[in-house]
Amino acid sequence: MFSKILIANRGEIALRIIRACKELGIQTVVVYSTADKDAAYLTLADQAICIGEAPPAESYLNIPRIISAAEVTDVQAIHPGYGFLAEKDHFAEVCRSCNIEFIGPPVAAMKAVGDKVECKRLARRAKVPTVPGSEGAVDDEKQALEIAHKIGYPVIIKAAAGGGGRGMRVAHNDVSLRAGIKQAQAEAENAFKDSTVYLEKYIEFGRHIEVQIIADQQGNAVHLWERDCSMQRRHQKLVEESPSPGLKPETRQKLCESAVRLVKAAGYYNAGTVEFLVDKDQNFFLLEVNARIQVEHPVSEMVTGIDLIKEQIRVAAGLPLSFKQKDVQQTGHAIECRINAEDPARNFAPCPGTILEWRAPGGLGVRLDTHAYAGYRIPPNYDSMIGKLIVHRPTREQAIATMKRALSEFHISPIKTTIPIHLQILSNERFIAGDVDTGFIERVMMAK
Ligand code: MV4
């Protein structure tokens, strides 16, 4: 096992990783930017090293500075958290070439799943259902029109190097497809330095269901069941839950087994998420693979009792997973609400500044993952998430009641947060009925 790890991230996930390391008896080095210099979580690490100014390129995305910090502190591994460098295969390659283990997947697997066209190819080989569309890249208009006529409108144009909803556009007819292909290619070239795009049938009113997986270097790959992440706004998730309401047991089983087949086919190890779109008839289709630990991982931890960060560290050190698939039970119901420093009344504009009052909820079944507190200053330079409120109760109904109670206890001032919108979502009759899809927030909540 490692004796010292560097954490190349900030905020709640940096704190989450520090906590896991403490329980494993591993020393921690946390890096920080000048914008984070006063954050209290830094004092919980064994060492904290300033790596630069507030802009991410100067600090949390600056590979030479992070590697230097790792070398001077003599760590054996780097945990990238999520965002920043977590899915940059180049960073993983640099770490390992410096003889520092990257706590994440092998580079080849990151590359394979990071290219959506290649990932779909892998999926077809592993008999994982994919959305009908172009089998590979679409190069020109003529080819795009042929495919669209075969699969039927509406179609969605996606960038091979995209992900998380970036670089997508929907076309409803030949005219918008012709224009869309050109624009999508230009946008993809600009954003990702790769103009490759592909086509899929556009599936309306799907649920976004993702499967948590983890694999070790001995070839054991397991799933930790699914999370329903349909409650999103502009590709920003607001609420995540497990189990997904309205997934039939046989669909759930097939979905989770498909995810495991895919990661095995990719030669993947460490933690990852396989995203699917599930239509109203319970057909499911692979969307993409996220080669990192995700924000919403606690939902899976609560229903399975497995500490995903500890398992990530174990498998990165070359140890086998500490459990087998048959040991992974999905018990009770977990819900997570992301608490963002945003003003719902001002179109979710970020709300940086100092938190003066902070009264956090607690009680049976309540978990709060946050680095914030009264007196904490939210820097304007990073994303607006200041914490995650997670509940775990025997049933979905009880989980909703506990979440509403916990949210109503949560007092943060004068910073505006997403707490009011969460209370509104949890009181919505369609949410309560489990009748959710990826258009829910925009259609149902924003209309009000
Ligand atoms: C789709 C889709 C409909 N049909 N693909 C958005 C994120 C990226 N992972 C893929 N996404 C979508 N792909 C087909 N063929 C709809 C979405 C989508 C979506 C997916 C999950 C959660 C929220 C979403 C919001 C808008 C669109």
GROMACS .gro file of C-alpha atoms in nm, residues 102-267:
model
  166
  102PHE     CA    1  -0.201   0.790  -1.116
  103ILE     CA    2  -0.503   0.680  -0.912
  104GLY     CA    3  -0.724   0.611  -1.210
  105PRO     CA    4  -0.754   0.392  -1.520
  106PRO     CA    5  -0.474   0.279  -1.751
  107VAL     CA    6  -0.389   0.532  -2.025
  108ALA     CA    7  -0.502   0.304  -2.310
  109ALA     CA    8  -0.845   0.259  -2.152
  110MET     CA    9  -0.878   0.635  -2.089
  111LYS     CA   10  -0.800   0.698  -2.456
  112ALA     CA   11  -1.039   0.429  -2.579
  113VAL     CA   12  -1.340   0.545  -2.377
  114GLY     CA   13  -1.253   0.915  -2.416
  115ASP     CA   14  -1.311   0.890  -2.790
  116LYS     CA   15  -1.690   0.842  -2.815
  117VAL     CA   16  -1.670   0.682  -3.161
  118GLU     CA   17  -1.411   0.431  -3.038
  119CYS     CA   18  -1.611   0.374  -2.718
  120LYS     CA   19  -1.922   0.286  -2.922
  121ARG     CA   20  -1.714   0.046  -3.131
  122LEU     CA   21  -1.596  -0.124  -2.810
  123ALA     CA   22  -1.957  -0.137  -2.690
  124ARG     CA   23  -2.081  -0.308  -3.006
  125ARG     CA   24  -1.802  -0.563  -2.972
  126ALA     CA   25  -1.903  -0.624  -2.608
  127LYS     CA   26  -2.271  -0.660  -2.706
  128VAL     CA   27  -2.365  -0.344  -2.516
  129PRO     CA   28  -2.661  -0.168  -2.680
  130THR     CA   29  -2.575   0.163  -2.851
  131VAL     CA   30  -2.804   0.423  -3.007
  132PRO     CA   31  -2.861   0.355  -3.379
  133GLY     CA   32  -2.662   0.598  -3.595
  134SER     CA   33  -2.338   0.627  -3.787
  135GLU     CA   34  -2.108   0.336  -3.704
  136GLY     CA   35  -1.812   0.572  -3.708
  137ALA     CA   36  -1.727   0.932  -3.793
  138VAL     CA   37  -1.946   1.130  -4.032
  139ASP     CA   38  -1.731   1.322  -4.278
  140ASP     CA   39  -1.967   1.497  -4.513
  141GLU     CA   40  -2.324   1.615  -4.567
  142LYS     CA   41  -2.414   1.344  -4.818
  143GLN     CA   42  -2.320   1.067  -4.576
  144ALA     CA   43  -2.501   1.244  -4.290
  145LEU     CA   44  -2.822   1.277  -4.493
  146GLU     CA   45  -2.810   0.910  -4.594
  147ILE     CA   46  -2.777   0.801  -4.231
  148ALA     CA   47  -3.048   1.041  -4.113
  149HIS     CA   48  -3.288   0.907  -4.375
  150LYS     CA   49  -3.213   0.553  -4.268
  151ILE     CA   50  -3.261   0.609  -3.891
  152GLY     CA   51  -3.520   0.888  -3.923
  153TYR     CA   52  -3.538   1.233  -3.767
  154PRO     CA   53  -3.478   1.374  -3.513
  155VAL     CA   54  -3.105   1.297  -3.504
  156ILE     CA   55  -2.833   1.425  -3.274
  157ILE     CA   56  -2.487   1.529  -3.390
  158LYS     CA   57  -2.215   1.465  -3.132
  159ALA     CA   58  -1.843   1.538  -3.117
  160ALA     CA   59  -1.621   1.228  -3.082
  161ALA     CA   60  -1.402   1.420  -2.836
  162GLY     CA   61  -1.701   1.574  -2.656
  163GLY     CA   62  -1.884   1.449  -2.353
  164GLY     CA   63  -2.104   1.571  -2.074
  165GLY     CA   64  -2.330   1.734  -2.329
  166ARG     CA   65  -2.064   1.954  -2.488
  167GLY     CA   66  -2.064   1.981  -2.865
  168MET     CA   67  -2.407   1.830  -2.930
  169ARG     CA   68  -2.689   1.950  -3.154
  170VAL     CA   69  -3.024   1.813  -3.259
  171ALA     CA   70  -3.148   1.818  -3.620
  172HIS     CA   71  -3.513   1.770  -3.717
  173ASN     CA   72  -3.479   1.785  -4.096
  174ASP     CA   73  -3.235   1.794  -4.389
  175VAL     CA   74  -3.192   2.171  -4.365
  176SER     CA   75  -3.093   2.176  -3.997
  177LEU     CA   76  -2.876   1.864  -4.042
  178ARG     CA   77  -2.678   2.022  -4.330
  179ALA     CA   78  -2.613   2.335  -4.125
  180GLY     CA   79  -2.562   2.140  -3.803
  181ILE     CA   80  -2.288   1.912  -3.939
  182LYS     CA   81  -2.073   2.205  -4.047
  183GLN     CA   82  -2.128   2.399  -3.725
  184ALA     CA   83  -2.068   2.093  -3.509
  185GLN     CA   84  -1.742   2.013  -3.690
  186ALA     CA   85  -1.619   2.372  -3.652
  187GLU     CA   86  -1.718   2.382  -3.286
  188ALA     CA   87  -1.553   2.047  -3.217
  189GLU     CA   88  -1.231   2.158  -3.388
  190ASN     CA   89  -1.233   2.475  -3.183
  191ALA     CA   90  -1.317   2.315  -2.848
  192PHE     CA   91  -1.132   1.982  -2.871
  193LYS     CA   92  -0.885   2.023  -3.163
  194ASP     CA   93  -1.069   1.729  -3.321
  195SER     CA   94  -1.346   1.795  -3.571
  196THR     CA   95  -1.473   1.435  -3.573
  197VAL     CA   96  -1.850   1.414  -3.531
  198TYR     CA   97  -2.098   1.127  -3.545
  199LEU     CA   98  -2.474   1.085  -3.570
  200GLU     CA   99  -2.730   0.914  -3.351
  201LYS     CA  100  -3.105   0.884  -3.343
  202TYR     CA  101  -3.224   1.147  -3.094
  203ILE     CA  102  -3.405   0.984  -2.804
  204GLU     CA  103  -3.651   1.222  -2.643
  205PHE     CA  104  -3.765   1.198  -2.282
  206GLY     CA  105  -3.504   0.945  -2.179
  207ARG     CA  106  -3.380   0.883  -1.830
  208HIS     CA  107  -3.010   0.934  -1.763
  209ILE     CA  108  -2.901   0.626  -1.573
  210GLU     CA  109  -2.539   0.555  -1.498
  211VAL     CA  110  -2.369   0.250  -1.355
  212GLN     CA  111  -2.087   0.280  -1.103
  213ILE     CA  112  -1.811   0.032  -1.174
  214ILE     CA  113  -1.476  -0.045  -1.020
  215ALA     CA  114  -1.212  -0.290  -1.137
  216ASP     CA  115  -0.877  -0.406  -1.008
  217GLN     CA  116  -0.554  -0.492  -1.189
  218GLN     CA  117  -0.618  -0.865  -1.143
  219GLY     CA  118  -0.908  -0.853  -1.392
  220ASN     CA  119  -1.196  -0.835  -1.143
  221ALA     CA  120  -1.459  -0.584  -1.256
  222VAL     CA  121  -1.777  -0.524  -1.057
  223HIS     CA  122  -2.067  -0.278  -1.059
  224LEU     CA  123  -2.217  -0.092  -0.762
  225TRP     CA  124  -2.560  -0.068  -0.924
  226GLU     CA  125  -2.704   0.242  -1.087
  227ARG     CA  126  -2.776   0.606  -1.018
  228ASP     CA  127  -3.059   0.801  -1.176
  229CYS     CA  128  -2.923   1.142  -1.279
  230SER     CA  129  -3.214   1.260  -1.489
  231MET     CA  130  -3.262   1.571  -1.276
  232GLN     CA  131  -3.026   1.799  -1.462
  233ARG     CA  132  -3.027   2.153  -1.586
  234ARG     CA  133  -2.804   2.244  -1.879
  235HIS     CA  134  -2.603   1.925  -1.823
  236GLN     CA  135  -2.547   2.019  -1.459
  237LYS     CA  136  -2.685   1.750  -1.234
  238LEU     CA  137  -2.893   1.873  -0.942
  239VAL     CA  138  -3.028   1.556  -0.781
  240GLU     CA  139  -2.900   1.199  -0.806
  241GLU     CA  140  -3.049   0.886  -0.654
  242SER     CA  141  -3.007   0.512  -0.625
  243PRO     CA  142  -3.192   0.288  -0.703
  244SER     CA  143  -3.348   0.454  -1.007
  245PRO     CA  144  -3.725   0.475  -0.962
  246GLY     CA  145  -3.905   0.304  -1.246
  247LEU     CA  146  -3.632   0.070  -1.362
  248LYS     CA  147  -3.757  -0.288  -1.381
  249PRO     CA  148  -3.538  -0.539  -1.194
  250GLU     CA  149  -3.452  -0.727  -1.513
  251THR     CA  150  -3.360  -0.400  -1.691
  252ARG     CA  151  -3.141  -0.302  -1.396
  253GLN     CA  152  -2.964  -0.637  -1.406
  254LYS     CA  153  -2.902  -0.618  -1.781
  255LEU     CA  154  -2.786  -0.257  -1.760
  256CYS     CA  155  -2.537  -0.327  -1.484
  257GLU     CA  156  -2.404  -0.640  -1.653
  258SER     CA  157  -2.361  -0.444  -1.978
  259ALA     CA  158  -2.153  -0.184  -1.796
  260VAL     CA  159  -1.922  -0.451  -1.657
  261ARG     CA  160  -1.883  -0.614  -2.002
  262LEU     CA  161  -1.785  -0.278  -2.151
  263VAL     CA  162  -1.518  -0.193  -1.895
  264LYS     CA  163  -1.377  -0.544  -1.924
  265ALA     CA  164  -1.359  -0.506  -2.304
  266ALA     CA  165  -1.174  -0.175  -2.257
  267GLY     CA  166  -0.912  -0.329  -2.026
   0.00000   0.00000   0.00000
